[in-house]
Amino acid sequence: MKTKPISRFFFGALLLIMALFQFSCRSVQELGIVKAKPISDGKLYRNLLDSSLHYNSFYVKKFTANFTIKDVKKSFKGAIKIQKDSLIWISITAPVGGIEVARLLISKDSVKMIDRMKKKYFIDDFNFFNERLNVDLNFESLQSILTNSVFTAVNSEKEKSFVRGFNARIINNMYVFISEKSRKVDRKLRKDKLRKLNRFGYQKIDIDPALMRITDVLVKDFEDARDISVKYRDFKSYDNNKFPQRLSFQVKDPKHLLSCSLKFNKISFDEKLRFSFKISSKYERIYP
């Protein structure tokens, strides 16, 4: 996949957006301290939904991020605002000095970005993530990743409910949802029949039985030979909710290997937020 001239900084920054958040709160909770007991797929899914974040808006007032791409390491800071099912706003600042270098506004049908350093901006649709970042996303998936909620990355021939499209198991004392054709995928992997995997997708979601929160997500795209993995760690309590403080993220394909780590703090819920996104008339529009 060829990458058109958008700076490497923003290439990495946009991938790092697909992260999680943390609340400044009480002690870190351990994983794996409760034994996973047999439970029906439907009940496990309902319990996972019940433990998910319930909000109208949330504001990540500060996050720090580090990423590595092609042995180049970068770091930056920023803030995130989300109006549920409507808008995602992200400000990216330099690690020293607090100067904003980029701002994004993402809706269900558009991705807008201002590059303050180069005095340029662009407006695109969600194909941007696929064409530029080699990640297939829509608004709902991105919002779910940012809020540690369950999402479906595997497309099936027919629309199915989550419970019909995934099978639950207990593996290493974790509840695990695996996409329904995983057994076929596993058999072909063992027999090294990689050419026959192109029509399959594979997604695995690990859930801690004590926290009833997602700790790991693995997505395999065999057609593009791409693996995406996300790990959520350092869960903390805030009121009756539990949220991860740290995230590690990796995208790997034959041409790219990007890894990153993030830490989020200073969170507030249900504030009345402003999603300012004013483009200066002096800025040049580019067409990525």
Tab-separated table of C-alpha atoms in Angstrom:
chain	number	residue	atom	x	y	z
A	1	MET	CA	0.000	0.000	0.000
A	2	LYS	CA	1.419	3.321	-1.003
A	3	THR	CA	1.264	6.180	1.435
A	4	LYS	CA	0.587	9.618	-0.084
A	5	PRO	CA	2.283	12.714	1.292
A	6	ILE	CA	0.773	13.144	4.725
A	7	SER	CA	3.391	13.423	7.389
A	8	ARG	CA	4.522	10.297	9.238
A	9	PHE	CA	3.700	12.097	12.445
A	10	PHE	CA	0.018	12.180	11.585
A	11	PHE	CA	0.075	8.651	10.190
A	12	GLY	CA	1.082	7.406	13.582
A	13	ALA	CA	-1.040	9.913	15.472
A	14	LEU	CA	-4.234	8.857	13.763
A	15	LEU	CA	-3.617	5.202	14.514
A	16	LEU	CA	-2.966	6.076	18.103
A	17	ILE	CA	-6.348	7.757	18.267
A	18	MET	CA	-7.812	4.242	18.261
A	19	ALA	CA	-7.135	3.888	21.900
A	20	LEU	CA	-8.696	3.936	25.289
A	21	PHE	CA	-8.978	6.228	28.277
A	22	GLN	CA	-8.482	6.181	32.013
A	23	PHE	CA	-9.928	7.953	35.020
A	24	SER	CA	-7.831	9.515	37.770
A	25	CYS	CA	-9.144	7.397	40.601
A	26	ARG	CA	-8.420	4.536	42.937
A	27	SER	CA	-6.025	1.588	42.904
A	28	VAL	CA	-5.234	-0.576	39.876
A	29	GLN	CA	-7.262	-3.806	39.849
A	30	GLU	CA	-5.651	-7.153	39.129
A	31	LEU	CA	-6.730	-9.384	36.267
A	32	GLY	CA	-7.483	-13.081	36.590
A	33	ILE	CA	-8.289	-13.134	40.311
A	34	VAL	CA	-11.759	-14.657	39.833
A	35	LYS	CA	-12.309	-18.081	38.289
A	36	ALA	CA	-14.344	-18.035	35.095
A	37	LYS	CA	-17.454	-20.200	35.489
A	38	PRO	CA	-19.532	-21.660	32.646
A	39	ILE	CA	-22.093	-19.186	31.331
A	40	SER	CA	-24.299	-19.007	28.258
A	41	ASP	CA	-23.177	-16.898	25.304
A	42	GLY	CA	-26.225	-14.677	25.648
A	43	LYS	CA	-25.740	-14.029	29.367
A	44	LEU	CA	-22.036	-13.304	28.921
A	45	TYR	CA	-22.830	-10.778	26.215
A	46	ARG	CA	-25.541	-9.117	28.338
A	47	ASN	CA	-23.167	-8.925	31.317
A	48	LEU	CA	-20.516	-7.347	29.096
A	49	LEU	CA	-23.004	-4.737	27.875
A	50	ASP	CA	-24.199	-4.032	31.427
A	51	SER	CA	-20.621	-3.361	32.565
A	52	SER	CA	-19.869	-1.066	29.616
A	53	LEU	CA	-19.599	2.662	29.949
A	54	HIS	CA	-22.929	4.520	30.026
A	55	TYR	CA	-22.554	8.162	29.034
A	56	ASN	CA	-23.838	10.987	26.855
A	57	SER	CA	-20.489	12.723	26.505
A	58	PHE	CA	-17.023	12.243	27.851
A	59	TYR	CA	-13.929	14.348	27.921
A	60	VAL	CA	-10.385	13.016	28.101
A	61	LYS	CA	-8.664	16.181	29.236
A	62	LYS	CA	-5.170	14.758	28.851
A	63	PHE	CA	-3.473	11.774	27.279
A	64	THR	CA	0.153	10.945	26.500
A	65	ALA	CA	1.240	8.646	23.683
A	66	ASN	CA	4.368	7.014	22.309
A	67	PHE	CA	4.606	5.095	19.076
A	68	THR	CA	7.156	3.392	16.883
A	69	ILE	CA	6.943	2.982	13.124
A	70	LYS	CA	9.791	1.717	10.969
A	71	ASP	CA	12.167	2.154	13.941
A	72	VAL	CA	11.192	5.829	14.225
A	73	LYS	CA	9.937	6.759	17.697
A	74	LYS	CA	7.612	9.684	18.368
A	75	SER	CA	5.665	11.015	21.336
A	76	PHE	CA	2.888	13.555	21.768
A	77	LYS	CA	0.067	14.644	24.061
A	78	GLY	CA	-3.544	15.539	23.494
A	79	ALA	CA	-7.197	15.580	24.473
A	80	ILE	CA	-10.322	13.749	23.281
A	81	LYS	CA	-14.004	14.693	23.364
A	82	ILE	CA	-16.851	12.392	22.414
A	83	GLN	CA	-20.523	13.181	21.982
A	84	LYS	CA	-22.040	9.711	21.937
A	85	ASP	CA	-23.076	8.453	18.490
A	86	SER	CA	-22.354	11.878	16.998
A	87	LEU	CA	-18.852	13.391	17.152
A	88	ILE	CA	-15.273	12.539	18.117
A	89	TRP	CA	-12.938	15.526	18.553
A	90	ILE	CA	-9.197	15.128	19.057
A	91	SER	CA	-6.499	17.689	19.728
A	92	ILE	CA	-2.834	16.677	19.322
A	93	THR	CA	-0.141	18.767	20.979
A	94	ALA	CA	3.642	18.716	20.932
A	95	PRO	CA	5.260	16.838	23.844
A	96	VAL	CA	7.060	20.000	24.942
A	97	GLY	CA	5.468	23.439	25.041
A	98	GLY	CA	1.850	22.342	24.693
A	99	ILE	CA	1.461	23.811	21.197
A	100	GLU	CA	-1.377	22.253	19.232
A	101	VAL	CA	-0.083	20.734	16.012
A	102	ALA	CA	-3.256	19.047	14.750
A	103	ARG	CA	-6.991	18.874	15.351
A	104	LEU	CA	-9.492	16.299	14.125
A	105	LEU	CA	-13.267	16.187	13.974
A	106	ILE	CA	-14.806	12.825	13.128
A	107	SER	CA	-18.491	12.265	12.446
A	108	LYS	CA	-20.402	9.300	11.045
A	109	ASP	CA	-19.714	10.357	7.470
A	110	SER	CA	-16.538	12.448	7.526
A	111	VAL	CA	-12.979	12.774	8.827
A	112	LYS	CA	-11.644	16.330	9.052
A	113	MET	CA	-8.141	17.309	10.049
A	114	ILE	CA	-6.238	20.585	10.477
A	115	ASP	CA	-2.436	20.530	10.221
A	116	ARG	CA	-1.448	23.720	12.064
A	117	MET	CA	2.260	23.278	11.410
A	118	LYS	CA	1.866	23.176	7.620
A	119	LYS	CA	-1.259	25.402	7.573
A	120	LYS	CA	-3.217	22.814	5.633
A	121	TYR	CA	-6.405	20.828	6.119
A	122	PHE	CA	-8.331	17.985	4.561
A	123	ILE	CA	-11.859	16.572	4.572
A	124	ASP	CA	-12.430	12.912	3.724
A	125	ASP	CA	-14.775	10.007	4.501
A	126	PHE	CA	-14.040	6.851	6.484
A	127	ASN	CA	-12.228	5.316	3.544
A	128	PHE	CA	-9.357	7.481	4.787
A	129	PHE	CA	-8.559	4.971	7.536
A	130	ASN	CA	-8.470	2.087	5.106
A	131	GLU	CA	-6.546	3.841	2.338
A	132	ARG	CA	-4.031	5.653	4.547
A	133	LEU	CA	-3.770	3.585	7.696
A	134	ASN	CA	-4.587	0.106	6.416
A	135	VAL	CA	-7.343	-0.208	9.043
A	136	ASP	CA	-10.986	-0.765	8.146
A	137	LEU	CA	-13.073	1.396	10.501
A	138	ASN	CA	-16.437	3.060	10.775
A	139	PHE	CA	-17.606	5.601	13.339
A	140	GLU	CA	-19.259	3.023	15.589
A	141	SER	CA	-16.146	0.821	15.722
A	142	LEU	CA	-13.859	3.742	16.503
A	143	GLN	CA	-16.181	4.981	19.239
A	144	SER	CA	-16.359	1.477	20.730
A	145	ILE	CA	-12.571	1.116	20.776
A	146	LEU	CA	-12.197	4.463	22.483
A	147	THR	CA	-14.708	3.495	25.157
A	148	ASN	CA	-13.549	-0.124	25.704
A	149	SER	CA	-16.846	-1.430	24.303
A	150	VAL	CA	-17.482	-4.554	22.265
A	151	PHE	CA	-17.446	-4.204	18.472
A	152	THR	CA	-17.468	-6.475	15.438
A	153	ALA	CA	-14.524	-6.250	13.046
A	154	VAL	CA	-15.352	-9.441	11.121
A	155	ASN	CA	-17.870	-9.114	8.306
A	156	SER	CA	-20.084	-12.101	7.555
A	157	GLU	CA	-22.057	-12.890	4.427
A	158	LYS	CA	-25.291	-12.282	6.330
A	159	GLU	CA	-25.991	-9.750	9.021
A	160	LYS	CA	-26.081	-11.545	12.359
A	161	SER	CA	-26.430	-10.542	15.952
A	162	PHE	CA	-23.204	-10.566	17.943
A	163	VAL	CA	-24.169	-13.730	19.840
A	164	ARG	CA	-24.964	-15.567	16.593
A	165	GLY	CA	-21.726	-14.384	14.994
A	166	PHE	CA	-19.417	-15.293	17.900
A	167	ASN	CA	-18.936	-18.304	20.153
A	168	ALA	CA	-17.976	-17.991	23.828
A	169	ARG	CA	-15.377	-20.185	25.536
A	170	ILE	CA	-13.279	-20.240	28.678
A	171	ILE	CA	-9.568	-20.146	27.869
A	172	ASN	CA	-6.843	-19.646	30.510
A	173	ASN	CA	-9.445	-18.495	33.035
A	174	MET	CA	-10.746	-15.775	30.713
A	175	TYR	CA	-14.066	-15.542	28.931
A	176	VAL	CA	-13.335	-15.428	25.218
A	177	PHE	CA	-15.615	-14.552	22.299
A	178	ILE	CA	-14.290	-15.938	19.003
A	179	SER	CA	-15.786	-15.380	15.555
A	180	GLU	CA	-17.992	-18.276	14.487
A	181	LYS	CA	-15.699	-19.744	11.787
A	182	SER	CA	-12.654	-19.793	14.029
A	183	ARG	CA	-12.469	-23.588	14.071
A	184	LYS	CA	-12.142	-23.647	10.290
A	185	VAL	CA	-9.488	-20.953	10.516
A	186	ASP	CA	-7.556	-22.880	13.185
A	187	ARG	CA	-7.612	-26.076	11.123
A	188	LYS	CA	-6.324	-24.332	8.002
A	189	LEU	CA	-3.621	-22.570	10.007
A	190	ARG	CA	-2.429	-25.874	11.456
A	191	LYS	CA	-2.316	-27.381	7.973
A	192	ASP	CA	-0.621	-24.259	6.543
A	193	LYS	CA	-3.415	-23.742	3.992
A	194	LEU	CA	-3.049	-19.975	4.048
A	195	ARG	CA	-4.319	-19.471	0.495
A	196	LYS	CA	-7.715	-20.809	1.521
A	197	LEU	CA	-8.103	-18.290	4.339
A	198	ASN	CA	-8.758	-15.185	2.232
A	199	ARG	CA	-12.513	-15.473	2.547
A	200	PHE	CA	-12.372	-15.770	6.316
A	201	GLY	CA	-12.035	-13.162	9.022
A	202	TYR	CA	-10.973	-13.892	12.575
A	203	GLN	CA	-11.670	-11.907	15.731
A	204	LYS	CA	-10.965	-12.869	19.325
A	205	ILE	CA	-12.116	-10.869	22.361
A	206	ASP	CA	-10.831	-11.673	25.874
A	207	ILE	CA	-12.947	-10.648	28.883
A	208	ASP	CA	-11.785	-10.688	32.496
A	209	PRO	CA	-14.391	-12.540	34.646
A	210	ALA	CA	-13.947	-10.290	37.690
A	211	LEU	CA	-14.074	-6.949	35.899
A	212	MET	CA	-16.314	-8.092	33.017
A	213	ARG	CA	-14.248	-5.773	30.823
A	214	ILE	CA	-12.452	-6.394	27.532
A	215	THR	CA	-8.712	-6.877	28.075
A	216	ASP	CA	-7.506	-8.051	24.633
A	217	VAL	CA	-8.740	-7.899	21.049
A	218	LEU	CA	-7.116	-9.710	18.135
A	219	VAL	CA	-8.245	-9.288	14.529
A	220	LYS	CA	-6.739	-11.251	11.624
A	221	ASP	CA	-7.384	-10.115	8.058
A	222	PHE	CA	-6.066	-12.948	5.907
A	223	GLU	CA	-6.847	-11.270	2.598
A	224	ASP	CA	-4.476	-8.375	3.364
A	225	ALA	CA	-2.183	-10.443	5.614
A	226	ARG	CA	-2.814	-7.970	8.415
A	227	ASP	CA	-3.001	-8.501	12.182
A	228	ILE	CA	-4.352	-5.940	14.611
A	229	SER	CA	-4.016	-6.433	18.353
A	230	VAL	CA	-5.124	-4.233	21.232
A	231	LYS	CA	-4.398	-4.784	24.927
A	232	TYR	CA	-6.071	-2.926	27.789
A	233	ARG	CA	-4.371	-2.913	31.186
A	234	ASP	CA	-4.288	-1.177	34.591
A	235	PHE	CA	-8.023	-1.042	35.238
A	236	LYS	CA	-9.159	1.374	37.906
A	237	SER	CA	-12.477	2.054	39.606
A	238	TYR	CA	-14.454	5.236	39.188
A	239	ASP	CA	-17.780	5.203	41.029
A	240	ASN	CA	-19.331	1.919	39.868
A	241	ASN	CA	-17.316	1.674	36.649
A	242	LYS	CA	-13.934	0.177	35.837
A	243	PHE	CA	-11.727	1.500	33.045
A	244	PRO	CA	-8.244	0.790	31.686
A	245	GLN	CA	-5.411	3.215	32.214
A	246	ARG	CA	-3.043	1.809	29.622
A	247	LEU	CA	-3.266	0.528	26.088
A	248	SER	CA	-0.825	-1.194	23.775
A	249	PHE	CA	-1.685	-1.317	20.090
A	250	GLN	CA	-0.050	-2.999	17.118
A	251	VAL	CA	-0.770	-3.207	13.395
A	252	LYS	CA	1.303	-5.645	11.371
A	253	ASP	CA	1.238	-6.433	7.662
A	254	PRO	CA	3.933	-7.325	5.092
A	255	LYS	CA	4.870	-3.653	4.637
A	256	HIS	CA	4.233	-2.056	8.016
A	257	LEU	CA	4.794	-2.694	11.680
A	258	LEU	CA	3.431	-0.047	14.001
A	259	SER	CA	3.329	-0.371	17.764
A	260	CYS	CA	2.269	2.126	20.368
A	261	SER	CA	1.548	2.604	24.045
A	262	LEU	CA	-0.796	5.117	25.600
A	263	LYS	CA	-1.847	6.471	28.962
A	264	PHE	CA	-5.034	8.478	29.565
A	265	ASN	CA	-6.160	10.491	32.550
A	266	LYS	CA	-8.269	13.438	33.719
A	267	ILE	CA	-11.661	12.256	32.514
A	268	SER	CA	-15.080	13.809	33.024
A	269	PHE	CA	-18.564	12.637	32.086
A	270	ASP	CA	-21.596	14.351	30.661
A	271	GLU	CA	-20.177	17.851	30.577
A	272	LYS	CA	-21.616	20.233	28.046
A	273	LEU	CA	-18.811	20.164	25.476
A	274	ARG	CA	-17.815	22.474	22.642
A	275	PHE	CA	-16.408	20.852	19.502
A	276	SER	CA	-14.672	23.844	17.982
A	277	PHE	CA	-13.190	23.217	14.562
A	278	LYS	CA	-12.592	26.490	12.745
A	279	ILE	CA	-10.467	26.363	9.594
A	280	SER	CA	-8.526	29.521	8.802
A	281	SER	CA	-9.142	31.009	5.367
A	282	LYS	CA	-5.347	31.132	5.005
A	283	TYR	CA	-5.059	27.342	5.193
A	284	GLU	CA	-4.715	25.299	2.029
A	285	ARG	CA	-6.998	22.340	1.434
A	286	ILE	CA	-5.265	19.129	0.410
A	287	TYR	CA	-6.831	15.998	-1.053
A	288	PRO	CA	-5.314	12.912	0.581
